[in-house]
């Protein structure tokens, strides 16, 4: 099955700086790569996703890049704000999604 | 309001006492799935269903059962709960059965098995 590794497990950034989270996956058949944000005590919510026929996607301060050859994808958050503090999960697959272990992001004011 | 509803939200039970966690969605989604969330392990898929009467195992199905008799409901059954099933459980649904698409999660059910 699919194996998704996510790094780093924790990330502390100064407000206004950028944050980058990286994930690798093992199954070359995976074609869907979403990112979920989970605030403390809340449910995960989709923030951005990318499919295998696209190399990069951007939505305001958030961007995701995908390298299918190397089997890795990354989340980039620019101009971080305190409300970006949360746990972020990457995932890979299709109708059967495998999630990474999560990255706890703390934005310092 | 479009939502995924899980019940109960919190439950403390004892080893071996059968329990069911219900999940219902009002978005007419074909795809539904159960995940468990444990510290340091992320979200692990237990079972998923691509349509009524169609279910399949995820990565950690042992000790769990599911059924999909109606499109809107996807209950998770623990026939004989054990302490290692203490976890936070999320039900999720999606409109796109073949490629998952955006998952809409329920609020979660925190289960403790003593």
PDB file of C-alpha atoms in Angstrom:
ATOM      1  CA  UNK A   1       0.000   0.000   0.000  1.00  0.00           C
ATOM      2  CA  UNK A   2       0.855   3.659  -0.046  1.00  0.00           C
ATOM      3  CA  UNK A   3       3.321   5.008   2.499  1.00  0.00           C
ATOM      4  CA  UNK A   4       3.456   8.766   3.078  1.00  0.00           C
ATOM      5  CA  UNK A   5       6.258  10.378   5.058  1.00  0.00           C
ATOM      6  CA  UNK A   6       5.976  13.958   6.227  1.00  0.00           C
ATOM      7  CA  UNK A   7       8.676  16.319   7.497  1.00  0.00           C
ATOM      8  CA  UNK A   8       9.242  18.115   9.734  1.00  0.00           C
ATOM      9  CA  UNK A   9       7.023  16.930  12.557  1.00  0.00           C
ATOM     10  CA  UNK A  10       7.137  20.371  14.187  1.00  0.00           C
ATOM     11  CA  UNK A  11       7.863  23.776  12.699  1.00  0.00           C
ATOM     12  CA  UNK A  12       8.136  27.113  14.456  1.00  0.00           C
ATOM     13  CA  UNK A  13       8.271  30.260  12.345  1.00  0.00           C
ATOM     14  CA  UNK A  14       8.238  33.971  12.983  1.00  0.00           C
ATOM     15  CA  UNK A  15       5.117  35.764  11.860  1.00  0.00           C
ATOM     16  CA  UNK A  16       5.605  36.968   8.310  1.00  0.00           C
ATOM     17  CA  UNK A  17       8.142  34.289   7.416  1.00  0.00           C
ATOM     18  CA  UNK A  18       7.479  31.333   5.126  1.00  0.00           C
ATOM     19  CA  UNK A  19       6.794  27.749   6.146  1.00  0.00           C
ATOM     20  CA  UNK A  20       7.538  24.681   4.052  1.00  0.00           C
ATOM     21  CA  UNK A  21       6.344  21.140   4.721  1.00  0.00           C
ATOM     22  CA  UNK A  22       7.543  18.230   2.610  1.00  0.00           C
ATOM     23  CA  UNK A  23       6.022  14.830   1.928  1.00  0.00           C
ATOM     24  CA  UNK A  24       7.174  11.777   0.045  1.00  0.00           C
ATOM     25  CA  UNK A  25       5.032   8.885  -1.134  1.00  0.00           C
ATOM     26  CA  UNK A  26       5.784   5.387  -2.331  1.00  0.00           C
ATOM     27  CA  UNK A  27       3.034   4.347  -4.770  1.00  0.00           C
ATOM     28  CA  UNK A  28       3.566   5.700  -8.265  1.00  0.00           C
ATOM     29  CA  UNK A  29      -0.137   5.040  -8.991  1.00  0.00           C
ATOM     30  CA  UNK A  30      -1.198   7.789  -6.566  1.00  0.00           C
ATOM     31  CA  UNK A  31      -2.767  10.664  -8.463  1.00  0.00           C
ATOM     32  CA  UNK A  32      -4.311  12.928  -5.847  1.00  0.00           C
ATOM     33  CA  UNK A  33      -2.400  14.921  -3.225  1.00  0.00           C
ATOM     34  CA  UNK A  34      -4.423  17.006  -0.771  1.00  0.00           C
ATOM     35  CA  UNK A  35      -3.340  19.020   2.241  1.00  0.00           C
ATOM     36  CA  UNK A  36      -5.504  19.310   5.333  1.00  0.00           C
ATOM     37  CA  UNK A  37      -5.312  21.759   8.219  1.00  0.00           C
ATOM     38  CA  UNK A  38      -6.501  20.776  11.666  1.00  0.00           C
ATOM     39  CA  UNK A  39      -6.830  23.419  14.339  1.00  0.00           C
ATOM     40  CA  UNK A  40      -6.736  22.356  17.962  1.00  0.00           C
ATOM     41  CA  UNK A  41      -9.845  20.354  18.847  1.00  0.00           C
ATOM     42  CA  UNK A  42     -11.327  20.709  15.384  1.00  0.00           C
ATOM     43  CA  UNK A  43     -11.857  18.473  12.387  1.00  0.00           C
ATOM     44  CA  UNK A  44      -9.385  18.420   9.466  1.00  0.00           C
ATOM     45  CA  UNK A  45     -10.292  20.734   6.599  1.00  0.00           C
ATOM     46  CA  UNK A  46      -8.954  20.780   3.065  1.00  0.00           C
ATOM     47  CA  UNK A  47      -6.801  23.805   2.292  1.00  0.00           C
ATOM     48  CA  UNK A  48      -5.408  22.897  -1.116  1.00  0.00           C
ATOM     49  CA  UNK A  49      -5.022  19.878  -3.356  1.00  0.00           C
ATOM     50  CA  UNK A  50      -3.225  18.941  -6.531  1.00  0.00           C
ATOM     51  CA  UNK A  51      -3.634  16.178  -9.061  1.00  0.00           C
ATOM     52  CA  UNK A  52      -0.870  14.311 -10.833  1.00  0.00           C
ATOM     53  CA  UNK A  53      -1.277  16.144 -14.129  1.00  0.00           C
ATOM     54  CA  UNK A  54      -0.359  19.460 -12.485  1.00  0.00           C
ATOM     55  CA  UNK A  55       3.056  20.484 -11.138  1.00  0.00           C
ATOM     56  CA  UNK A  56       2.092  23.477  -9.050  1.00  0.00           C
ATOM     57  CA  UNK A  57      -1.007  25.139  -7.662  1.00  0.00           C
ATOM     58  CA  UNK A  58      -1.404  28.360  -5.724  1.00  0.00           C
ATOM     59  CA  UNK A  59      -4.203  29.845  -3.656  1.00  0.00           C
ATOM     60  CA  UNK A  60      -3.377  33.215  -2.120  1.00  0.00           C
ATOM     61  CA  UNK A  61      -0.631  32.570   0.485  1.00  0.00           C
ATOM     62  CA  UNK A  62      -0.656  28.808   0.028  1.00  0.00           C
ATOM     63  CA  UNK A  63       1.020  26.836  -2.739  1.00  0.00           C
ATOM     64  CA  UNK A  64       1.656  23.181  -3.399  1.00  0.00           C
ATOM     65  CA  UNK A  65       4.264  21.681  -5.703  1.00  0.00           C
ATOM     66  CA  UNK A  66       4.404  18.114  -6.980  1.00  0.00           C
ATOM     67  CA  UNK A  67       7.339  16.195  -8.411  1.00  0.00           C
ATOM     68  CA  UNK A  68       5.962  12.881  -9.657  1.00  0.00           C
ATOM     69  CA  UNK A  69       9.317  11.606 -10.807  1.00  0.00           C
ATOM     70  CA  UNK A  70      10.815  11.997  -7.345  1.00  0.00           C
ATOM     71  CA  UNK A  71       7.510  11.139  -5.629  1.00  0.00           C
ATOM     72  CA  UNK A  72       7.451  14.156  -3.398  1.00  0.00           C
ATOM     73  CA  UNK A  73       5.211  17.145  -2.883  1.00  0.00           C
ATOM     74  CA  UNK A  74       5.426  20.209  -0.687  1.00  0.00           C
ATOM     75  CA  UNK A  75       3.231  22.824   0.950  1.00  0.00           C
ATOM     76  CA  UNK A  76       4.431  26.413   1.028  1.00  0.00           C
ATOM     77  CA  UNK A  77       2.822  29.051   3.231  1.00  0.00           C
ATOM     78  CA  UNK A  78       4.038  32.600   2.713  1.00  0.00           C
ATOM     79  CA  UNK A  79       3.629  35.606   5.020  1.00  0.00           C
ATOM     80  CA  UNK A  80       2.586  33.387   7.901  1.00  0.00           C
ATOM     81  CA  UNK A  81       0.041  34.680  10.383  1.00  0.00           C
ATOM     82  CA  UNK A  82      -0.902  33.501  13.896  1.00  0.00           C
ATOM     83  CA  UNK A  83      -4.066  31.863  12.500  1.00  0.00           C
ATOM     84  CA  UNK A  84      -1.844  29.579  10.427  1.00  0.00           C
ATOM     85  CA  UNK A  85      -0.859  27.798  13.657  1.00  0.00           C
ATOM     86  CA  UNK A  86      -2.294  24.286  13.350  1.00  0.00           C
ATOM     87  CA  UNK A  87      -1.435  20.708  12.430  1.00  0.00           C
ATOM     88  CA  UNK A  88      -1.047  20.137   8.706  1.00  0.00           C
ATOM     89  CA  UNK A  89      -1.470  16.751   7.054  1.00  0.00           C
ATOM     90  CA  UNK A  90      -0.454  15.729   3.575  1.00  0.00           C
ATOM     91  CA  UNK A  91      -2.070  12.756   1.877  1.00  0.00           C
ATOM     92  CA  UNK A  92      -1.603  10.710  -1.280  1.00  0.00           C
ATOM     93  CA  UNK A  93      -3.659   8.160  -3.176  1.00  0.00           C
ATOM     94  CA  UNK A  94      -6.960   8.234  -4.969  1.00  0.00           C
ATOM     95  CA  UNK A  95     -10.145   6.757  -3.483  1.00  0.00           C
ATOM     96  CA  UNK A  96      -7.903   5.229  -0.850  1.00  0.00           C
ATOM     97  CA  UNK A  97      -5.984   8.057   0.769  1.00  0.00           C
ATOM     98  CA  UNK A  98      -2.965   7.606   3.019  1.00  0.00           C
ATOM     99  CA  UNK A  99      -2.049  10.482   5.311  1.00  0.00           C
ATOM    100  CA  UNK A 100       1.272  11.647   6.639  1.00  0.00           C
ATOM    101  CA  UNK A 101       1.849  11.833  10.387  1.00  0.00           C
ATOM    102  CA  UNK A 102       1.301  15.586  10.478  1.00  0.00           C
ATOM    103  CA  UNK A 103       3.324  18.758  11.062  1.00  0.00           C
ATOM    104  CA  UNK A 104       2.566  21.018  13.995  1.00  0.00           C
ATOM    105  CA  UNK A 105       3.134  24.586  12.841  1.00  0.00           C
ATOM    106  CA  UNK A 106       3.507  27.357  15.383  1.00  0.00           C
ATOM    107  CA  UNK A 107       3.629  30.951  14.202  1.00  0.00           C
ATOM    108  CA  UNK A 108       5.356  33.204  16.725  1.00  0.00           C
ATOM    109  CA  UNK A 109       4.048  36.746  16.980  1.00  0.00           C
TER     110      UNK A 109
ATOM    111  CA  UNK B   1     -26.481  23.037   6.313  1.00  0.00           C
ATOM    112  CA  UNK B   2     -24.169  20.511   4.628  1.00  0.00           C
ATOM    113  CA  UNK B   3     -22.598  18.334   7.265  1.00  0.00           C
ATOM    114  CA  UNK B   4     -21.271  15.008   8.446  1.00  0.00           C
ATOM    115  CA  UNK B   5     -22.673  14.019  11.825  1.00  0.00           C
ATOM    116  CA  UNK B   6     -21.090  11.492  14.153  1.00  0.00           C
ATOM    117  CA  UNK B   7     -22.465  10.053  17.370  1.00  0.00           C
ATOM    118  CA  UNK B   8     -21.488   9.697  20.083  1.00  0.00           C
ATOM    119  CA  UNK B   9     -18.885  12.456  20.297  1.00  0.00           C
ATOM    120  CA  UNK B  10     -17.396  10.998  23.465  1.00  0.00           C
ATOM    121  CA  UNK B  11     -17.620   7.478  24.808  1.00  0.00           C
ATOM    122  CA  UNK B  12     -15.946   5.535  27.583  1.00  0.00           C
ATOM    123  CA  UNK B  13     -16.551   1.808  27.465  1.00  0.00           C
ATOM    124  CA  UNK B  14     -15.042  -1.442  28.699  1.00  0.00           C
ATOM    125  CA  UNK B  15     -13.221  -4.192  26.880  1.00  0.00           C
ATOM    126  CA  UNK B  16     -15.506  -6.510  24.975  1.00  0.00           C
ATOM    127  CA  UNK B  17     -18.683  -4.423  25.060  1.00  0.00           C
ATOM    128  CA  UNK B  18     -19.919  -4.020  21.495  1.00  0.00           C
ATOM    129  CA  UNK B  19     -20.432  -0.480  20.336  1.00  0.00           C
ATOM    130  CA  UNK B  20     -21.444   1.396  17.207  1.00  0.00           C
ATOM    131  CA  UNK B  21     -20.393   4.863  16.139  1.00  0.00           C
ATOM    132  CA  UNK B  22     -22.898   6.298  13.713  1.00  0.00           C
ATOM    133  CA  UNK B  23     -22.076   8.559  10.794  1.00  0.00           C
ATOM    134  CA  UNK B  24     -24.565  10.365   8.611  1.00  0.00           C
ATOM    135  CA  UNK B  25     -24.092  12.871   5.777  1.00  0.00           C
ATOM    136  CA  UNK B  26     -26.704  15.053   4.105  1.00  0.00           C
ATOM    137  CA  UNK B  27     -24.743  15.943   0.970  1.00  0.00           C
ATOM    138  CA  UNK B  28     -25.720  12.924  -1.160  1.00  0.00           C
ATOM    139  CA  UNK B  29     -22.070  11.895  -1.287  1.00  0.00           C
ATOM    140  CA  UNK B  30     -21.253   8.481  -2.704  1.00  0.00           C
ATOM    141  CA  UNK B  31     -17.900   8.067  -0.956  1.00  0.00           C
ATOM    142  CA  UNK B  32     -17.610   7.650   2.819  1.00  0.00           C
ATOM    143  CA  UNK B  33     -14.695   6.639   4.976  1.00  0.00           C
ATOM    144  CA  UNK B  34     -13.605   6.104   8.568  1.00  0.00           C
ATOM    145  CA  UNK B  35     -10.257   7.213   9.994  1.00  0.00           C
ATOM    146  CA  UNK B  36      -8.632   6.955  13.357  1.00  0.00           C
ATOM    147  CA  UNK B  37      -6.265   9.611  14.619  1.00  0.00           C
ATOM    148  CA  UNK B  38      -3.515   8.789  17.086  1.00  0.00           C
ATOM    149  CA  UNK B  39      -0.658  11.044  18.244  1.00  0.00           C
ATOM    150  CA  UNK B  40       2.325  10.829  15.917  1.00  0.00           C
ATOM    151  CA  UNK B  41       0.511   8.555  13.464  1.00  0.00           C
ATOM    152  CA  UNK B  42      -1.704  10.977  11.615  1.00  0.00           C
ATOM    153  CA  UNK B  43      -4.977   9.788  10.146  1.00  0.00           C
ATOM    154  CA  UNK B  44      -5.198   6.134   9.274  1.00  0.00           C
ATOM    155  CA  UNK B  45      -7.991   4.800   7.125  1.00  0.00           C
ATOM    156  CA  UNK B  46     -10.060   1.995   8.631  1.00  0.00           C
ATOM    157  CA  UNK B  47     -12.697   1.289   5.983  1.00  0.00           C
ATOM    158  CA  UNK B  48     -14.177   3.110   3.056  1.00  0.00           C
ATOM    159  CA  UNK B  49     -17.254   2.802   0.872  1.00  0.00           C
ATOM    160  CA  UNK B  50     -17.626   3.943  -2.691  1.00  0.00           C
ATOM    161  CA  UNK B  51     -21.370   3.417  -2.816  1.00  0.00           C
ATOM    162  CA  UNK B  52     -24.267   1.590  -1.183  1.00  0.00           C
ATOM    163  CA  UNK B  53     -23.366  -2.027  -0.392  1.00  0.00           C
ATOM    164  CA  UNK B  54     -19.762  -1.424  -1.551  1.00  0.00           C
ATOM    165  CA  UNK B  55     -17.178  -1.368   1.235  1.00  0.00           C
ATOM    166  CA  UNK B  56     -13.461  -2.102   1.376  1.00  0.00           C
ATOM    167  CA  UNK B  57     -10.654  -2.253   3.890  1.00  0.00           C
ATOM    168  CA  UNK B  58      -8.352   0.628   4.535  1.00  0.00           C
ATOM    169  CA  UNK B  59      -4.961   0.381   6.206  1.00  0.00           C
ATOM    170  CA  UNK B  60      -6.083  -0.613   9.714  1.00  0.00           C
ATOM    171  CA  UNK B  61      -9.358  -2.607   9.448  1.00  0.00           C
ATOM    172  CA  UNK B  62      -8.659  -5.214  12.149  1.00  0.00           C
ATOM    173  CA  UNK B  63     -11.232  -5.170  14.931  1.00  0.00           C
ATOM    174  CA  UNK B  64     -13.740  -3.049  13.011  1.00  0.00           C
ATOM    175  CA  UNK B  65     -16.771  -3.642  10.820  1.00  0.00           C
ATOM    176  CA  UNK B  66     -18.805  -1.294   8.672  1.00  0.00           C
ATOM    177  CA  UNK B  67     -21.975  -1.411   6.637  1.00  0.00           C
ATOM    178  CA  UNK B  68     -23.455   0.823   3.938  1.00  0.00           C
ATOM    179  CA  UNK B  69     -27.119  -0.017   3.566  1.00  0.00           C
ATOM    180  CA  UNK B  70     -28.125   3.538   2.777  1.00  0.00           C
ATOM    181  CA  UNK B  71     -26.233   6.249   0.959  1.00  0.00           C
ATOM    182  CA  UNK B  72     -26.288   8.682   3.847  1.00  0.00           C
ATOM    183  CA  UNK B  73     -25.213   6.345   6.687  1.00  0.00           C
ATOM    184  CA  UNK B  74     -21.936   4.562   7.329  1.00  0.00           C
ATOM    185  CA  UNK B  75     -21.752   3.159  10.877  1.00  0.00           C
ATOM    186  CA  UNK B  76     -18.527   1.873  12.412  1.00  0.00           C
ATOM    187  CA  UNK B  77     -18.936  -1.221  14.555  1.00  0.00           C
ATOM    188  CA  UNK B  78     -16.525  -2.461  17.210  1.00  0.00           C
ATOM    189  CA  UNK B  79     -17.699  -5.982  17.987  1.00  0.00           C
ATOM    190  CA  UNK B  80     -15.311  -6.521  20.907  1.00  0.00           C
ATOM    191  CA  UNK B  81     -13.440  -3.310  21.699  1.00  0.00           C
ATOM    192  CA  UNK B  82      -9.953  -3.503  23.140  1.00  0.00           C
ATOM    193  CA  UNK B  83      -7.798  -0.805  24.788  1.00  0.00           C
ATOM    194  CA  UNK B  84      -5.703  -0.399  21.615  1.00  0.00           C
ATOM    195  CA  UNK B  85      -8.822   0.932  19.919  1.00  0.00           C
ATOM    196  CA  UNK B  86      -8.799   3.954  22.202  1.00  0.00           C
ATOM    197  CA  UNK B  87      -8.549   6.756  19.706  1.00  0.00           C
ATOM    198  CA  UNK B  88     -10.159   9.742  18.031  1.00  0.00           C
ATOM    199  CA  UNK B  89     -12.340   8.594  15.143  1.00  0.00           C
ATOM    200  CA  UNK B  90     -13.372  10.645  12.156  1.00  0.00           C
ATOM    201  CA  UNK B  91     -15.974   9.866   9.552  1.00  0.00           C
ATOM    202  CA  UNK B  92     -15.642  11.642   6.219  1.00  0.00           C
ATOM    203  CA  UNK B  93     -17.522  11.826   2.946  1.00  0.00           C
ATOM    204  CA  UNK B  94     -16.709  12.962  -0.555  1.00  0.00           C
ATOM    205  CA  UNK B  95     -18.646  13.619  -3.716  1.00  0.00           C
ATOM    206  CA  UNK B  96     -16.063  12.007  -6.007  1.00  0.00           C
ATOM    207  CA  UNK B  97     -15.889   8.243  -5.449  1.00  0.00           C
ATOM    208  CA  UNK B  98     -13.136   7.404  -7.881  1.00  0.00           C
ATOM    209  CA  UNK B  99     -10.630  10.048  -6.931  1.00  0.00           C
ATOM    210  CA  UNK B 100     -11.577  10.882  -3.388  1.00  0.00           C
ATOM    211  CA  UNK B 101     -11.770  14.624  -3.911  1.00  0.00           C
ATOM    212  CA  UNK B 102     -12.339  16.914  -0.949  1.00  0.00           C
ATOM    213  CA  UNK B 103     -13.144  15.001   2.197  1.00  0.00           C
ATOM    214  CA  UNK B 104     -15.711  16.543   4.528  1.00  0.00           C
ATOM    215  CA  UNK B 105     -15.023  15.358   8.053  1.00  0.00           C
ATOM    216  CA  UNK B 106     -17.353  14.926  10.958  1.00  0.00           C
ATOM    217  CA  UNK B 107     -16.475  16.497  14.303  1.00  0.00           C
ATOM    218  CA  UNK B 108     -14.864  13.324  15.577  1.00  0.00           C
ATOM    219  CA  UNK B 109     -15.707  10.720  18.203  1.00  0.00           C
ATOM    220  CA  UNK B 110     -13.311  10.251  21.082  1.00  0.00           C
ATOM    221  CA  UNK B 111     -13.439   6.660  22.264  1.00  0.00           C
ATOM    222  CA  UNK B 112     -11.799   5.302  25.398  1.00  0.00           C
ATOM    223  CA  UNK B 113     -11.751   1.562  26.003  1.00  0.00           C
ATOM    224  CA  UNK B 114     -10.870   0.533  29.556  1.00  0.00           C
TER     225      UNK B 114
END
